């Protein structure tokens, strides 16, 4: 379970400047993010986004494909749905007409979790997939949603649910994803409850992991000293 201890989500000065720049571009618009999206899942995400825009016309989706080679498929899907989008790599500014911000760069997921209140963790909406680690999203204080197919990450789900049932929402599929996003976008109290639950659950879990590792290290050191006759 060491994969839970991702450490403090400290913000370096460069990251902080990037966060502030993105927040200025997003201009207080309602936002949600779909992270680590695998090939085929972009269709699910875009259909849901298309429905959400009917209720929230200024809504912005941050779409982060899992694999860089999938950017072409994502771009084609966006064009098919006639969606106005911007690729992060082009450094083009997000305008009020931008509906999807596609992150085609690497190594920025942790930073991006800090600019969105809602994070849908992909790799979990198709039967052939087995989920992704959602601890970074929880650590950043996002309301965390995941699909039905989470593989061995189900153990993490259970542990977080034991701390707080609101920490992560596991969805049955596309229809429930739409329903829950509508609720979170329209109910600030429900959103804040899930954000706080996710962050608290992560904090408690990571603290427990660090303690377990420290105890193991301490036990090993004591045993080693006893064998050498240093400790009684």
PDB file of C-alpha atoms in Angstrom, residues 4-11 19 110 113-119 134-145 156 159-161 163-169 190-208:
ATOM      1  CA  UNK A   4      -0.779   5.793  -1.187  1.00  0.00           C
ATOM      2  CA  UNK A   5       2.003   7.913   0.256  1.00  0.00           C
ATOM      3  CA  UNK A   6       2.587  10.420  -2.521  1.00  0.00           C
ATOM      4  CA  UNK A   7       3.762  12.989  -0.007  1.00  0.00           C
ATOM      5  CA  UNK A   8       2.721  16.578   0.478  1.00  0.00           C
ATOM      6  CA  UNK A   9       1.420  18.304  -2.613  1.00  0.00           C
ATOM      7  CA  UNK A  10       3.921  21.108  -2.302  1.00  0.00           C
ATOM      8  CA  UNK A  11       3.740  23.793  -4.942  1.00  0.00           C
ATOM      9  CA  UNK A  19      -1.543  27.621 -11.663  1.00  0.00           C
ATOM     10  CA  UNK A 110      -0.367  16.920 -10.101  1.00  0.00           C
ATOM     11  CA  UNK A 113      -5.419  18.808 -10.006  1.00  0.00           C
ATOM     12  CA  UNK A 114      -4.939  22.092  -8.171  1.00  0.00           C
ATOM     13  CA  UNK A 115      -6.930  24.117 -10.707  1.00  0.00           C
ATOM     14  CA  UNK A 116     -10.028  21.933 -10.819  1.00  0.00           C
ATOM     15  CA  UNK A 117     -12.565  21.204  -8.079  1.00  0.00           C
ATOM     16  CA  UNK A 118     -13.661  17.916  -9.700  1.00  0.00           C
ATOM     17  CA  UNK A 119     -11.411  15.139 -10.984  1.00  0.00           C
ATOM     18  CA  UNK A 134      -6.402   8.683  -7.506  1.00  0.00           C
ATOM     19  CA  UNK A 135      -4.367   9.637  -4.437  1.00  0.00           C
ATOM     20  CA  UNK A 136      -2.915  12.764  -6.085  1.00  0.00           C
ATOM     21  CA  UNK A 137      -6.382  14.044  -6.935  1.00  0.00           C
ATOM     22  CA  UNK A 138      -7.494  13.439  -3.353  1.00  0.00           C
ATOM     23  CA  UNK A 139      -4.351  15.066  -1.957  1.00  0.00           C
ATOM     24  CA  UNK A 140      -5.061  18.202  -4.012  1.00  0.00           C
ATOM     25  CA  UNK A 141      -8.568  18.428  -2.551  1.00  0.00           C
ATOM     26  CA  UNK A 142     -10.559  17.460  -5.634  1.00  0.00           C
ATOM     27  CA  UNK A 143     -13.936  15.795  -5.485  1.00  0.00           C
ATOM     28  CA  UNK A 144     -12.770  12.430  -6.844  1.00  0.00           C
ATOM     29  CA  UNK A 145     -14.860  10.305  -9.211  1.00  0.00           C
ATOM     30  CA  UNK A 156      -7.625   1.960  -1.971  1.00  0.00           C
ATOM     31  CA  UNK A 159      -9.777   2.139   2.700  1.00  0.00           C
ATOM     32  CA  UNK A 160     -10.903   5.641   1.750  1.00  0.00           C
ATOM     33  CA  UNK A 161     -14.564   4.709   2.161  1.00  0.00           C
ATOM     34  CA  UNK A 163     -12.424   6.817   6.545  1.00  0.00           C
ATOM     35  CA  UNK A 164     -15.222   8.735   4.841  1.00  0.00           C
ATOM     36  CA  UNK A 165     -17.834   7.319   2.418  1.00  0.00           C
ATOM     37  CA  UNK A 166     -17.730  10.611   0.471  1.00  0.00           C
ATOM     38  CA  UNK A 167     -13.976  10.420  -0.177  1.00  0.00           C
ATOM     39  CA  UNK A 168     -14.310   8.834  -3.647  1.00  0.00           C
ATOM     40  CA  UNK A 169     -17.417   8.234  -5.749  1.00  0.00           C
ATOM     41  CA  UNK A 190     -22.151  18.767  -1.916  1.00  0.00           C
ATOM     42  CA  UNK A 191     -18.989  19.644  -3.844  1.00  0.00           C
ATOM     43  CA  UNK A 192     -17.208  21.005  -0.772  1.00  0.00           C
ATOM     44  CA  UNK A 193     -18.198  17.940   1.249  1.00  0.00           C
ATOM     45  CA  UNK A 194     -16.599  15.600  -1.293  1.00  0.00           C
ATOM     46  CA  UNK A 195     -13.500  17.782  -1.658  1.00  0.00           C
ATOM     47  CA  UNK A 196     -12.939  17.861   2.092  1.00  0.00           C
ATOM     48  CA  UNK A 197     -13.627  14.143   2.475  1.00  0.00           C
ATOM     49  CA  UNK A 198     -11.095  13.236  -0.241  1.00  0.00           C
ATOM     50  CA  UNK A 199      -8.350  15.419   1.202  1.00  0.00           C
ATOM     51  CA  UNK A 200      -8.927  14.222   4.764  1.00  0.00           C
ATOM     52  CA  UNK A 201      -8.998  10.564   3.716  1.00  0.00           C
ATOM     53  CA  UNK A 202      -5.748  10.941   1.813  1.00  0.00           C
ATOM     54  CA  UNK A 203      -4.101  12.707   4.764  1.00  0.00           C
ATOM     55  CA  UNK A 204      -5.129   9.985   7.202  1.00  0.00           C
ATOM     56  CA  UNK A 205      -4.068   7.178   4.854  1.00  0.00           C
ATOM     57  CA  UNK A 206      -0.702   8.677   3.960  1.00  0.00           C
ATOM     58  CA  UNK A 207       0.045   9.385   7.620  1.00  0.00           C
ATOM     59  CA  UNK A 208      -0.747   5.766   8.421  1.00  0.00           C
TER      60      UNK A 208
END
